[in-house]
Every structure is written in structure tokens, then in C-alpha cells.
XYZ file of C-alpha atoms in Angstrom:
653
model
C -34.935 -24.218 36.980
C -38.082 -25.981 35.622
C -40.818 -24.303 33.541
C -44.531 -24.503 34.359
C -46.590 -25.814 31.371
C -49.682 -23.854 30.312
C -51.560 -27.101 29.714
C -51.293 -30.622 30.975
C -53.365 -32.215 28.214
C -50.361 -34.130 26.994
C -50.250 -35.730 30.393
C -53.816 -36.958 30.094
C -55.542 -34.128 31.951
C -58.376 -32.281 30.153
C -57.445 -28.753 29.207
C -60.676 -27.511 30.790
C -59.468 -28.755 34.144
C -56.437 -26.520 33.989
C -56.825 -22.927 35.240
C -56.300 -20.332 32.554
C -54.044 -18.383 34.960
C -51.544 -20.131 37.179
C -52.224 -19.783 40.866
C -50.175 -16.960 42.374
C -47.120 -18.204 44.146
C -45.977 -16.821 47.449
C -42.282 -15.972 47.675
C -40.402 -18.318 49.920
C -39.618 -16.661 53.229
C -36.065 -15.444 53.285
C -33.854 -16.650 56.071
C -31.639 -14.047 57.701
C -28.004 -14.551 56.873
C -26.129 -16.087 59.784
C -23.591 -13.788 61.457
C -20.079 -14.433 60.227
C -16.687 -13.777 61.776
C -15.002 -10.809 60.052
C -12.273 -11.550 57.534
C -8.957 -9.848 58.205
C -6.502 -10.539 55.399
C -6.976 -7.258 53.505
C -7.298 -5.001 56.544
C -4.598 -2.746 58.010
C -3.685 -3.177 61.679
C -1.693 -0.716 63.798
C -1.039 -1.581 67.415
C 0.584 -0.820 70.727
C -0.867 -3.370 73.131
C -3.420 -3.172 74.626
C -4.577 -0.677 71.945
C -5.084 -1.433 68.261
C -6.704 0.197 65.237
C -8.060 -1.735 62.242
C -9.017 -0.042 58.991
C -9.395 -0.311 55.243
C -6.380 0.331 53.004
C -7.432 3.939 52.494
C -7.367 4.573 56.240
C -11.147 4.699 56.644
C -12.956 2.668 59.307
C -16.389 1.118 59.121
C -16.592 -1.110 56.044
C -15.494 -4.260 57.904
C -16.948 -5.351 61.237
C -13.481 -5.539 62.813
C -12.698 -1.909 61.980
C -12.255 0.478 64.852
C -10.158 1.714 67.721
C -9.840 -0.971 70.388
C -8.373 -1.174 73.859
C -8.277 -4.647 75.337
C -11.564 -6.352 74.458
C -13.434 -3.053 74.112
C -14.023 -1.055 70.938
C -14.478 2.672 71.444
C -14.643 3.963 67.834
C -16.224 1.948 65.005
C -16.117 4.299 62.000
C -13.987 7.142 60.646
C -14.431 8.770 57.237
C -12.520 11.768 55.869
C -13.675 14.199 53.173
C -11.713 17.220 51.992
C -13.560 20.024 50.205
C -16.405 17.607 49.504
C -14.232 15.031 47.738
C -13.265 11.516 48.788
C -9.714 10.247 48.796
C -8.425 7.917 46.084
C -5.899 5.665 47.851
C -2.510 5.008 46.260
C -0.234 3.651 49.006
C -0.056 2.203 52.503
C 3.345 2.720 54.131
C 3.930 1.133 57.548
C 6.346 3.213 59.612
C 6.363 0.658 62.430
C 3.915 -1.648 64.142
C 2.586 1.435 65.905
C 2.319 3.823 62.979
C 1.201 3.836 59.348
C 0.774 6.464 56.628
C -2.071 6.195 54.125
C -1.383 8.248 51.009
C -4.193 9.254 48.686
C -5.066 11.743 45.994
C -7.706 14.478 46.174
C -8.427 14.516 42.461
C -11.526 16.631 42.889
C -9.184 19.529 43.663
C -6.798 18.949 40.735
C -6.156 21.386 37.927
C -6.448 20.082 34.328
C -3.613 17.784 33.282
C -2.339 14.280 33.962
C -0.301 15.002 37.112
C -2.030 14.817 40.498
C -1.883 18.220 42.207
C -3.236 17.520 45.705
C -2.351 14.621 47.984
C -3.451 13.570 51.444
C -1.032 11.848 53.814
C -3.043 10.362 56.661
C -0.800 9.325 59.548
C -2.240 7.021 62.223
C -0.258 6.482 65.423
C -1.358 4.046 68.129
C -0.225 4.416 71.748
C -0.850 2.097 74.664
C -3.615 4.478 75.775
C -5.120 5.708 72.528
C -4.952 6.647 68.869
C -3.749 9.865 67.208
C -4.614 10.813 63.620
C -2.885 13.506 61.552
C -3.974 14.695 58.096
C -1.532 16.589 55.889
C -2.951 18.046 52.680
C -0.241 19.095 50.231
C -1.212 21.227 47.225
C 1.522 21.916 44.689
C -0.483 24.863 43.298
C -0.712 26.462 46.717
C -4.418 27.000 46.126
C -3.622 29.488 43.425
C -7.020 29.076 41.748
C -9.021 28.322 44.881
C -12.415 30.061 45.072
C -13.035 29.523 48.763
C -11.732 28.044 52.009
C -10.611 24.462 52.405
C -13.047 22.474 54.542
C -11.958 19.164 56.103
C -14.742 17.008 57.526
C -14.242 13.850 59.578
C -17.210 11.730 60.603
C -16.378 9.520 63.581
C -18.689 7.057 65.345
C -18.185 6.421 69.090
C -18.841 2.778 69.924
C -19.136 0.377 72.841
C -18.999 -3.061 71.195
C -17.303 -5.944 72.952
C -14.725 -8.117 71.222
C -16.803 -11.277 71.569
C -19.826 -9.736 69.816
C -17.764 -8.365 66.926
C -15.911 -11.639 66.428
C -19.249 -13.451 66.342
C -20.361 -11.187 63.475
C -22.861 -9.031 65.335
C -23.347 -5.327 64.635
C -21.811 -2.313 66.318
C -23.117 -0.606 69.462
C -22.946 3.159 68.921
C -22.946 5.429 71.969
C -23.689 9.138 72.270
C -20.843 11.495 73.049
C -20.881 14.730 75.001
C -19.278 17.700 73.217
C -17.358 20.474 74.957
C -15.783 22.937 72.521
C -13.060 21.155 70.541
C -13.336 18.036 72.683
C -15.801 15.179 73.136
C -16.121 12.351 75.645
C -18.038 9.114 76.037
C -17.988 5.803 77.868
C -17.498 2.426 76.176
C -18.172 -0.290 78.696
C -15.919 0.681 81.589
C -13.535 2.614 79.292
C -13.595 6.411 79.534
C -12.754 8.061 76.198
C -11.782 11.639 75.421
C -11.365 13.048 71.906
C -9.469 16.258 71.283
C -9.561 17.975 67.877
C -7.657 21.290 68.084
C -9.035 23.945 65.758
C -12.161 21.992 64.870
C -15.808 22.527 65.501
C -17.531 19.364 66.723
C -21.201 18.589 66.185
C -23.335 15.548 66.889
C -25.204 14.055 63.928
C -27.193 11.013 64.952
C -24.689 8.502 66.324
C -21.686 10.250 64.767
C -19.398 13.080 65.698
C -18.718 15.541 62.885
C -15.306 17.215 63.136
C -14.929 20.217 60.814
C -11.884 22.363 60.106
C -12.139 25.431 57.879
C -8.866 26.914 56.678
C -7.262 28.637 53.729
C -6.148 26.452 50.847
C -2.362 26.764 50.970
C 0.564 24.608 49.938
C 0.369 22.562 53.137
C -2.465 22.179 55.652
C -2.391 19.941 58.739
C -5.246 19.009 61.053
C -5.760 16.115 63.433
C -7.471 14.568 66.410
C -6.497 12.375 69.341
C -8.475 9.770 71.291
C -7.323 8.786 74.770
C -8.833 5.792 76.578
C -8.668 5.098 80.320
C -9.191 1.522 81.530
C -9.505 1.530 85.329
C -10.248 -2.188 85.685
C -7.894 -3.644 83.059
C -6.384 -7.037 83.916
C -3.311 -6.332 81.763
C -1.508 -3.076 81.024
C 0.621 -1.630 78.256
C 4.411 -1.342 78.358
C 6.318 1.831 77.472
C 9.856 0.819 78.488
C 12.442 -0.034 75.791
C 12.167 -3.585 74.520
C 14.714 -6.042 75.972
C 15.198 -8.005 72.735
C 16.646 -7.041 69.367
C 16.971 -8.588 65.951
C 20.431 -10.053 65.243
C 22.611 -7.695 63.210
C 24.741 -10.266 61.377
C 22.124 -11.640 58.963
C 23.297 -11.757 55.334
C 20.077 -12.959 53.723
C 18.073 -9.784 53.098
C 14.789 -11.672 53.245
C 15.559 -13.096 56.667
C 16.936 -9.781 57.898
C 13.719 -8.008 56.924
C 11.552 -10.705 58.515
C 13.506 -10.533 61.779
C 13.245 -6.729 61.830
C 9.479 -6.760 61.210
C 8.973 -9.565 63.708
C 10.962 -7.776 66.407
C 8.957 -4.601 65.897
C 5.656 -6.497 66.077
C 6.727 -8.373 69.197
C 7.658 -5.072 70.821
C 4.166 -3.753 70.088
C 2.639 -6.924 71.582
C 4.267 -6.482 74.997
C 1.877 -6.361 77.939
C 2.385 -6.510 81.693
C 0.997 -7.855 84.940
C 2.393 -6.920 88.345
C 4.983 -9.712 88.080
C 6.427 -8.468 84.775
C 6.051 -8.420 81.004
C 4.782 -11.027 78.582
C 3.795 -11.155 74.912
C 0.110 -10.838 74.063
C -1.044 -13.703 71.863
C -2.130 -11.605 68.890
C -4.358 -9.094 67.137
C -7.221 -8.557 66.995
C -8.910 -11.235 69.108
C -6.185 -12.287 71.562
C -4.721 -9.093 73.033
C -4.133 -10.679 76.415
C -2.237 -13.377 78.290
C -2.368 -16.910 76.863
C -0.282 -19.507 78.662
C 0.730 -21.638 75.692
C 1.193 -18.780 73.224
C 3.208 -16.575 75.562
C 5.433 -19.511 76.545
C 6.225 -20.501 72.955
C 6.913 -16.912 71.885
C 9.292 -16.410 74.820
C 10.961 -19.745 74.095
C 11.563 -18.818 70.450
C 13.253 -15.598 71.625
C 15.755 -17.330 73.919
C 18.649 -17.127 71.404
C 18.527 -13.324 71.781
C 16.825 -12.666 75.141
C 15.977 -14.336 78.460
C 14.241 -11.326 80.011
C 10.820 -11.958 78.486
C 11.093 -15.641 79.384
C 11.829 -14.830 83.026
C 8.959 -12.384 83.398
C 6.531 -14.656 81.501
C 7.384 -17.483 83.875
C 6.716 -15.244 86.896
C 3.412 -13.964 85.530
C 2.147 -17.498 84.895
C 3.452 -18.797 88.226
C 1.461 -16.100 90.024
C -1.715 -17.442 88.380
C -0.871 -21.126 88.881
C -3.857 -23.185 89.982
C -4.433 -23.852 93.673
C -7.770 -25.678 93.770
C -9.963 -27.967 91.665
C -12.822 -26.230 89.849
C -14.475 -27.929 86.843
C -16.090 -24.647 85.733
C -12.719 -22.963 85.172
C -10.702 -26.199 84.617
C -8.377 -25.048 87.425
C -6.365 -27.708 89.251
C -3.512 -27.432 91.762
C -0.250 -26.688 89.970
C -1.873 -26.159 86.560
C -0.780 -23.261 84.339
C -3.617 -21.161 82.947
C -4.814 -20.955 79.353
C -6.396 -17.510 78.953
C -7.023 -14.332 80.952
C -9.843 -11.932 80.089
C -11.604 -9.052 81.795
C -14.954 -10.831 81.555
C -16.411 -14.164 80.486
C -15.939 -14.898 76.786
C -18.650 -16.613 74.707
C -17.111 -18.750 71.936
C -19.091 -18.867 68.668
C -22.375 -19.551 70.432
C -23.971 -19.504 73.863
C -23.127 -23.166 74.448
C -19.452 -22.425 75.063
C -18.382 -19.655 77.407
C -14.953 -19.304 78.948
C -14.564 -17.738 82.396
C -12.307 -14.678 82.776
C -9.470 -16.853 84.118
C -9.586 -20.174 82.285
C -7.278 -23.155 82.732
C -8.531 -25.367 79.883
C -5.172 -26.366 78.390
C -3.407 -29.702 78.715
C 0.034 -28.566 77.554
C 0.856 -25.163 79.108
C 1.973 -26.673 82.422
C 4.620 -28.942 80.895
C 5.672 -26.173 78.502
C 6.152 -23.819 81.457
C 8.662 -26.292 82.921
C 10.418 -26.614 79.545
C 10.704 -22.828 79.265
C 12.132 -22.540 82.774
C 14.818 -25.109 81.992
C 15.693 -23.631 78.598
C 15.812 -20.094 79.978
C 18.163 -21.294 82.734
C 20.407 -22.924 80.137
C 20.290 -19.716 78.082
C 21.469 -17.605 81.008
C 18.479 -16.657 83.156
C 20.083 -15.756 86.520
C 20.130 -18.536 89.095
C 18.343 -16.354 91.645
C 15.370 -15.931 89.296
C 15.304 -19.644 88.553
C 15.532 -20.642 92.193
C 12.620 -18.385 93.115
C 10.460 -20.338 90.669
C 11.371 -23.837 91.872
C 8.302 -24.181 94.145
C 6.131 -23.476 91.093
C 8.191 -26.040 89.160
C 7.487 -28.704 91.768
C 3.758 -27.913 91.697
C 3.721 -28.078 87.896
C 5.441 -31.469 87.853
C 3.012 -32.771 90.459
C 0.074 -31.621 88.316
C 1.285 -33.801 85.426
C 1.277 -36.858 87.656
C -1.765 -36.188 89.838
C -4.192 -34.415 87.490
C -2.820 -34.425 83.935
C -2.874 -38.229 83.982
C -6.468 -38.433 85.154
C -6.901 -42.193 84.635
C -3.464 -43.279 85.855
C -2.391 -44.933 82.608
C 0.931 -43.082 82.465
C -0.169 -40.615 79.738
C -1.589 -37.094 79.891
C -5.125 -36.620 78.583
C -7.849 -33.976 78.695
C -11.617 -33.700 78.806
C -13.872 -30.702 79.340
C -15.701 -31.438 82.591
C -17.845 -28.293 82.572
C -19.608 -28.804 79.231
C -19.028 -25.105 78.444
C -15.288 -25.097 77.836
C -13.036 -26.072 74.955
C -13.647 -29.583 73.650
C -10.019 -29.852 72.480
C -7.357 -28.493 74.810
C -4.091 -28.892 72.934
C -2.781 -26.179 70.646
C -5.149 -27.440 67.948
C -8.209 -26.485 69.955
C -10.901 -26.392 67.252
C -13.705 -28.921 67.422
C -12.549 -30.975 64.400
C -8.803 -30.959 65.023
C -8.496 -34.561 66.251
C -9.790 -36.821 63.507
C -9.174 -40.262 62.104
C -7.650 -40.775 58.673
C -11.160 -41.327 57.273
C -12.246 -37.908 58.551
C -14.391 -38.983 61.501
C -13.810 -37.215 64.797
C -12.206 -38.873 67.804
C -14.051 -39.148 71.108
C -12.472 -37.910 74.324
C -10.829 -38.009 76.757
C -7.985 -37.393 74.318
C -4.276 -38.102 74.890
C -2.364 -36.012 72.322
C 0.980 -37.253 71.047
C 2.870 -33.952 71.380
C 1.672 -33.479 74.956
C 3.425 -36.719 75.893
C 6.612 -35.275 74.381
C 6.277 -32.038 76.348
C 5.608 -33.994 79.546
C 8.609 -36.249 79.005
C 10.875 -33.267 78.396
C 9.428 -31.428 81.399
C 10.003 -34.395 83.697
C 13.615 -34.968 82.606
C 14.610 -31.299 82.516
C 12.637 -30.585 85.665
C 14.712 -33.287 87.303
C 17.875 -31.592 86.037
C 16.763 -28.347 87.701
C 15.955 -30.098 90.961
C 19.402 -31.705 90.970
C 21.182 -28.465 90.080
C 19.562 -26.606 92.964
C 19.937 -29.489 95.441
C 16.252 -30.302 95.757
C 14.906 -33.857 96.019
C 12.864 -35.777 93.474
C 15.037 -35.810 90.358
C 15.377 -39.587 90.093
C 11.653 -40.093 90.638
C 10.821 -37.788 87.739
C 13.303 -39.504 85.436
C 11.666 -42.821 86.243
C 8.235 -41.298 85.558
C 9.472 -40.048 82.182
C 10.895 -43.456 81.318
C 7.564 -45.106 82.034
C 5.762 -42.520 79.877
C 8.130 -43.241 76.973
C 7.475 -46.977 77.228
C 3.735 -46.415 77.299
C 3.948 -44.090 74.289
C 6.047 -46.531 72.261
C 3.546 -49.302 72.882
C 0.437 -47.279 72.052
C 0.988 -44.526 69.493
C 2.794 -45.934 66.466
C 0.717 -46.571 63.327
C 1.425 -46.869 59.574
C 0.028 -45.802 56.225
C 1.160 -46.326 52.625
C 4.111 -43.978 53.191
C 5.363 -45.673 56.343
C 5.199 -45.644 60.149
C 4.582 -42.539 62.273
C 3.055 -41.643 65.645
C -0.705 -41.171 65.704
C -2.021 -37.745 66.626
C -3.702 -39.089 69.766
C -5.324 -41.899 71.676
C -9.100 -41.656 71.941
C -11.400 -42.494 74.860
C -10.912 -46.222 74.206
C -7.111 -45.838 73.996
C -7.151 -46.461 70.257
C -4.498 -44.731 68.172
C -6.180 -42.010 66.077
C -4.368 -42.694 62.833
C -4.202 -39.421 60.889
C -0.719 -38.092 60.096
C -0.349 -34.557 61.443
C 2.230 -31.896 62.207
C 1.859 -32.783 65.889
C 4.418 -35.555 65.419
C 7.122 -32.990 64.678
C 6.719 -31.560 68.175
C 8.129 -34.824 69.543
C 11.555 -34.076 68.074
C 14.099 -33.001 70.654
C 11.902 -33.886 73.630
C 13.786 -37.101 74.400
C 10.616 -39.188 74.089
C 11.720 -40.892 70.861
C 14.750 -43.049 70.173
C 17.237 -41.767 67.544
C 15.816 -44.195 64.993
C 12.261 -43.050 65.735
C 13.320 -39.417 65.424
C 14.796 -40.189 62.007
C 11.432 -41.606 60.881
C 9.581 -38.508 62.082
C 12.174 -36.149 60.576
C 11.744 -37.775 57.180
C 7.945 -37.639 57.367
C 7.671 -33.922 58.218
C 9.564 -32.970 55.055
C 7.753 -35.491 52.826
C 5.475 -34.020 50.108
C 2.245 -34.958 51.896
C 3.270 -32.833 54.894
C 5.630 -30.100 53.655
C 3.756 -27.700 51.374
C 6.727 -25.664 50.158
C 5.510 -22.801 52.366
C 5.734 -24.666 55.670
C 4.418 -27.770 57.390
C 0.770 -28.713 56.888
C -1.250 -29.409 60.001
C -2.707 -32.532 58.366
C -1.332 -34.840 55.685
C -2.813 -34.653 52.205
C -3.408 -38.413 52.512
C -6.149 -37.850 55.119
C -9.784 -37.743 54.022
C -10.351 -34.608 56.085
C -7.516 -32.654 54.462
C -8.472 -29.197 53.182
C -5.819 -26.513 52.599
C -8.014 -23.848 54.204
C -9.046 -25.915 57.205
C -8.040 -24.186 60.431
C -6.272 -27.240 61.853
C -6.807 -29.750 59.044
C -4.435 -28.820 56.241
C -3.396 -25.200 56.734
C 0.136 -24.114 57.700
C 0.799 -22.379 61.027
C 4.085 -20.484 61.264
C 4.638 -21.294 64.946
C 3.816 -24.973 64.393
C 6.435 -25.218 61.659
C 8.895 -23.274 63.841
C 8.429 -25.709 66.739
C 9.308 -28.553 64.380
C 12.287 -26.627 62.956
C 13.601 -26.100 66.487
C 13.133 -29.800 67.279
C 14.929 -30.855 64.103
C 17.784 -28.502 64.953
C 18.108 -29.847 68.494
C 18.045 -33.442 67.231
C 20.751 -32.862 64.638
C 18.583 -33.069 61.503
C 20.167 -29.985 59.998
C 19.142 -30.554 56.385
C 15.490 -31.132 57.293
C 15.465 -28.103 59.580
C 16.835 -25.931 56.785
C 14.282 -27.308 54.339
C 11.343 -26.244 56.494
C 13.070 -22.999 57.473
C 13.478 -22.095 53.807
C 9.820 -22.868 53.174
C 8.663 -20.657 56.030
C 10.943 -17.872 54.853
C 9.340 -18.064 51.402
C 5.941 -17.625 53.053
C 7.215 -14.636 55.047
C 8.227 -12.919 51.812
C 4.754 -13.498 50.383
C 3.155 -11.838 53.414
C 5.452 -8.792 53.422
C 7.279 -10.238 56.445
C 4.321 -9.872 58.829
C 3.499 -13.557 59.200
C -0.180 -14.272 59.839
C -1.414 -16.783 62.367
C -1.821 -19.346 59.573
C -2.047 -19.627 55.798
C -3.342 -22.120 53.251
C -1.588 -25.448 52.775
C -1.595 -25.295 48.966
C 1.419 -26.875 47.287
C 4.211 -24.525 46.204
C 4.570 -26.478 42.958
C 1.069 -25.326 42.010
C 0.967 -21.727 43.304
C 3.537 -18.941 43.397
C 2.533 -17.748 46.850
C 0.367 -19.175 49.628
C -3.222 -18.022 49.869
C -4.032 -16.213 53.099
C -6.344 -17.802 55.618
C -8.768 -14.880 55.544
C -9.697 -14.952 59.244
C -6.103 -15.315 60.487
C -4.911 -12.946 63.177
C -1.850 -10.780 62.545
C 0.474 -9.942 63.999
C 0.549 -12.992 66.231
C 3.250 -13.346 68.879
C 4.297 -16.909 68.140
C 4.046 -16.373 64.367
C 6.309 -13.314 64.586
C 8.709 -15.089 66.943
C 8.906 -18.006 64.481
C 11.526 -15.948 62.636
C 14.071 -16.763 65.333
C 14.080 -20.603 65.026
C 14.310 -20.068 61.266
C 17.335 -17.806 61.800
C 18.980 -20.393 64.083
C 18.398 -23.189 61.554
C 19.673 -21.237 58.559
C 22.751 -19.729 60.179
C 24.198 -23.174 60.833
């Protein structure tokens, strides 16, 4: 800050020329703060797909934009606040019962008698079903209300809402709606969702945009009240699952840390199950991705293969039913292509310049990964009849790699957004700055990602194995195609830095090798694309200090100019990404390296109470005792939860 002199005579200006009072200054116009995506790391999530509830750690809803009751992409309650006898709750504990249920314990100190011991506690139990949310309040008073001077009044203020997921994620405000009250029940409509609230024993009033639920009862040793919201979704594109889960955590795990992670992961994966007419699949994750994602659902099912093939089989059928049949630049659909994302309506991304259609195919890797999952599920025991029924889809997927995935005929798979409103990057690292040179500048597309070439090679070879096994033609042709791809890769992708050689993350529009060192190279392990000597080079690099943080594999080497430990795809650690590399190391025989990364990911799981977030910071474990959360990371996330299984495989030997 600079001061304003009262005279400028020292600067050669006559004092008489200076006003005796400074001219009034007008305050600079304030710019409205830009909307920001809600942060999630301190919030409590309870879920039973497609329903979820997000709240503060005291059980209340409304302080964070993500708070509320949700079903699919629709919020139907945005705020809940509880007061007992005019006093707020002082929270003391959050105790998850399961992915679907949590108990918030607090003290009602305004009702206490003199003395140090708390006398009155509130246990607030929230249970999420596939069609709604139930809340139960138990007030326990050790004095039995002995000195009470009047009734106990419990008041809950609840705000009905009709906000869409895209608006909330973009940081925009809520959209309250007015409810109709009928006795101890209320109803409203949120989008196309019909909602009914039942509050037995309560009186319900409308106060502005809120419902006021009030129970009046005697103050006794134990009082229980509650309410229940049920949501009907007549036009949902995915539905919840209430059948018993087909997968279970292994029961022979000696390491208590790993046992607890597997148990929590299995419970979360159960709560993420959704269905289409063809069968079940795993929703990508909460809160933003409670739907079908091709890549995410495939990887999660693939990680589960050591304990279950059922989810893999049904995921394959669901995706085959949506396989592309025509060419449409607006949706990125192409014949044989496996979809990226399914929504009930179009989805704006960050701004109005990018908007994804309800059924969007903008992914370059899901098609090859579908083939890899089919082969691996067959090897793991998926019945031949189920595999054979999917062979026509297999042949269409292989043809897509050749006819559309390799758009310029150079023997490699590349992508480009033809619509101008889709995702600029269409590999798993789909943020706008994920493909960058070592100096931090961004690469121009079309982009040929290194790991996609590995997936395609594996898909071609293993697809050929399936064709041979079921007496269908084409196996030798696909092996020859894979061999040509490997030659092209070997000639184009290898680069070096001060540490040594490694594959580049991608080739850019001019077929130049984009030279940053990234976790993508670890995805090549076990695909058959690399020679044994090349695999040894990659295996050594992914556990080197510039890549391995001590809490998992960084997405970008610390040697890159663009490295930042809290960058979404430029230095953070993704659990599924590390798990893919662990699985590849295991398949390729690099047992020590696989166990190194598995141990690092297990250490991160402990730090996050065994519910692994989508990603966390890439800070070095020699400098911090636990990884910092990436504050906008989703959790639970299907492929992050399922990452526990490759870790288990690697550590069990």
C-alpha cells in the first residue's frame, strides 16, 4: 500500500496548487466471485445407488453446496437442521455402520444438569435406500427428565429442492421448491422425480421455502422420532439393485490393514451397484458420477475378477447393448465403439462451451478395454455360453479399432473431438491439461496416447485367442495387426531424460513424441506391447522416486515443469491408476515392484480410513506422514474401491 502525500511541494509543485482536501475516491467496483465446484473431503456420504445423501459431520445439510438428498442427477432435499428443546447439537462422533447407513452422535448440552458429565445425547441415524432416505433421532437422557419443566420439542427444518447435478457441480445455488402438506406427510416434485415425506407423529408447516417438522413429547429417558423421504423416478436410465451382492471380500487376509480396506471396499462397491435391462454394473462414483461409465465400470469389474466374474459378465452385456451402430460427430458414436457415459439429460461441463449428450461415446480406450475384460473374464471362469453370446460384439469392437480408432491409418489409435463441444482429451486422463510436454506446454491433437496402444495390442491378441477358441475366423489377421502396432510404437514413442529412457505419454498432431514421464507408461505392462527388456525399464521407472510418492504412483513425474502435487492429472495419485500398474507388474513377473506400489497404496488407504478417494495429493511420504486429500475428489469411487483387489493379489504372493 502507498500513502498519499498532503503536499507535493518537495516534488516542485507549489503548495497552493494542491487541494487542501484530497479528491474523494470512488470504491473500485467489486467483481462477483466466480462459482466454484464444491469441495468434498470433509463431507459425509451415505449411499445406495442411485440414491445418496451428503452432509456435514454433525449430520446437518446445507452448509456445503453438495449437501442434500440425491437420486441420480437430481437433488430433492438441500438442507436439514435439527434442534431439540431450542438447543443445537454439539457433534462428538461419526460412526459409519455401512456404506448405506451412518450414526451421528452429539450432545445436547443445553439440557444438561450442572456437572462435568454430559447428560443428554442425540444419536442421529441416517439410512439410504435405493429409493430414498430415512432419518431417525434418538434422544437419550440419563436423568429421565427428572427436572424438566415442560415438554420436549424436536424441530427439524427441511428444504425441498430441485437442483440438477450439473448446476451444483458448477457452483451455482440451490433451487428450492414448494411442498404440499397433508397431515403428517408432504410431497413435491423435483424435476421429474416425485417425492413424498412421511413424519409420523409430527406436525408439518411451511415456512418460506422450508418444511418445519415438529414433535412435542414428554422428556423421558429415551425419545425417538423420525421421517422418511421416498423418491420415484419414472424416466430413470439406470435403476438400483436390491439383490445380494455377488462378490465378497477374501476371508484369508492376515494383514489387518488390508482386511479392513477390502471389507470397506466391498461394502462400497455393493452400494454402487446399478442395473440396466441387460444386468448389473458398478456406478463410477459419488457424488457426480452415479451412472454408467464405460471405462470406469470395465476397470472396476476387471479388478474384481479374482473373486467374481458375475459383475464382469453383466457389465459386458450392458455395454454391448449400447455399442455404437452409426457415425455421429455430435455424440462421438461410431460403429462398434463402446460408450463413455450415460446420463438422463445433456450434461454441461464447467461452462456452456462443452456439453455432453445423454449417451456419449467420447472415449478412445473403452472399446479395447471391453475386449480385454471379455478375455480376462473368460479366463477367470465366465461360462462359455455367456462369452459366445458376446462374440459378435467382440468382432465389432475389434473392427472399430482398425476402421475408426486409427483414423489416419498410421497403425496407431488416436482421438480428436470432432463436435467442438465434447471432451478435448479422451483417455482416462480427460482434463484439458493432461497431455503436456516436459516443459509444461500442452500438446495439440489428434492425440495418440501410449497406454491406448497397449490396450489395443492386448485386445487384438486376446481377441484373436477368443476367436480361435470359439472357432471363428480372423485370429491370425488380428495378431498381425497387433504386431504392426508394436513395431510402430517401438519406432515412435521412446524418449529419454536425465533418469533414462521411457515411453512418451503420447504422439501429438505432428506425430512428435510428447516427452513428459507419466504414470500412463505403467499401463503398458502386461499388455504384450513391450519386449521383456522394455518392460524392465518401465518397471524400474514407475517405482523410482520421481514417480512413486510413497502413497502411490504420481500421474506426472516430479521432473516435469508442469508437476504439481494437487494437479488433477499432473502430479496427484489416483488409486485405480496405481492399481492398474500393480496388476501389470504382477502379470509381467515384477513381484518386488508390484509389492512396493501395493504397500504404498495400502498406506494411503489407512490414511483415508479405508474409503479410498478418487485421487489424493502426490506429496512425498518422506516429507509428510499422510497424503493430503484432493479436496474435490469423489468418494467412494468404484475403481478406487476395487483397487484393493489388485493390491491383495500383489501382496499375497
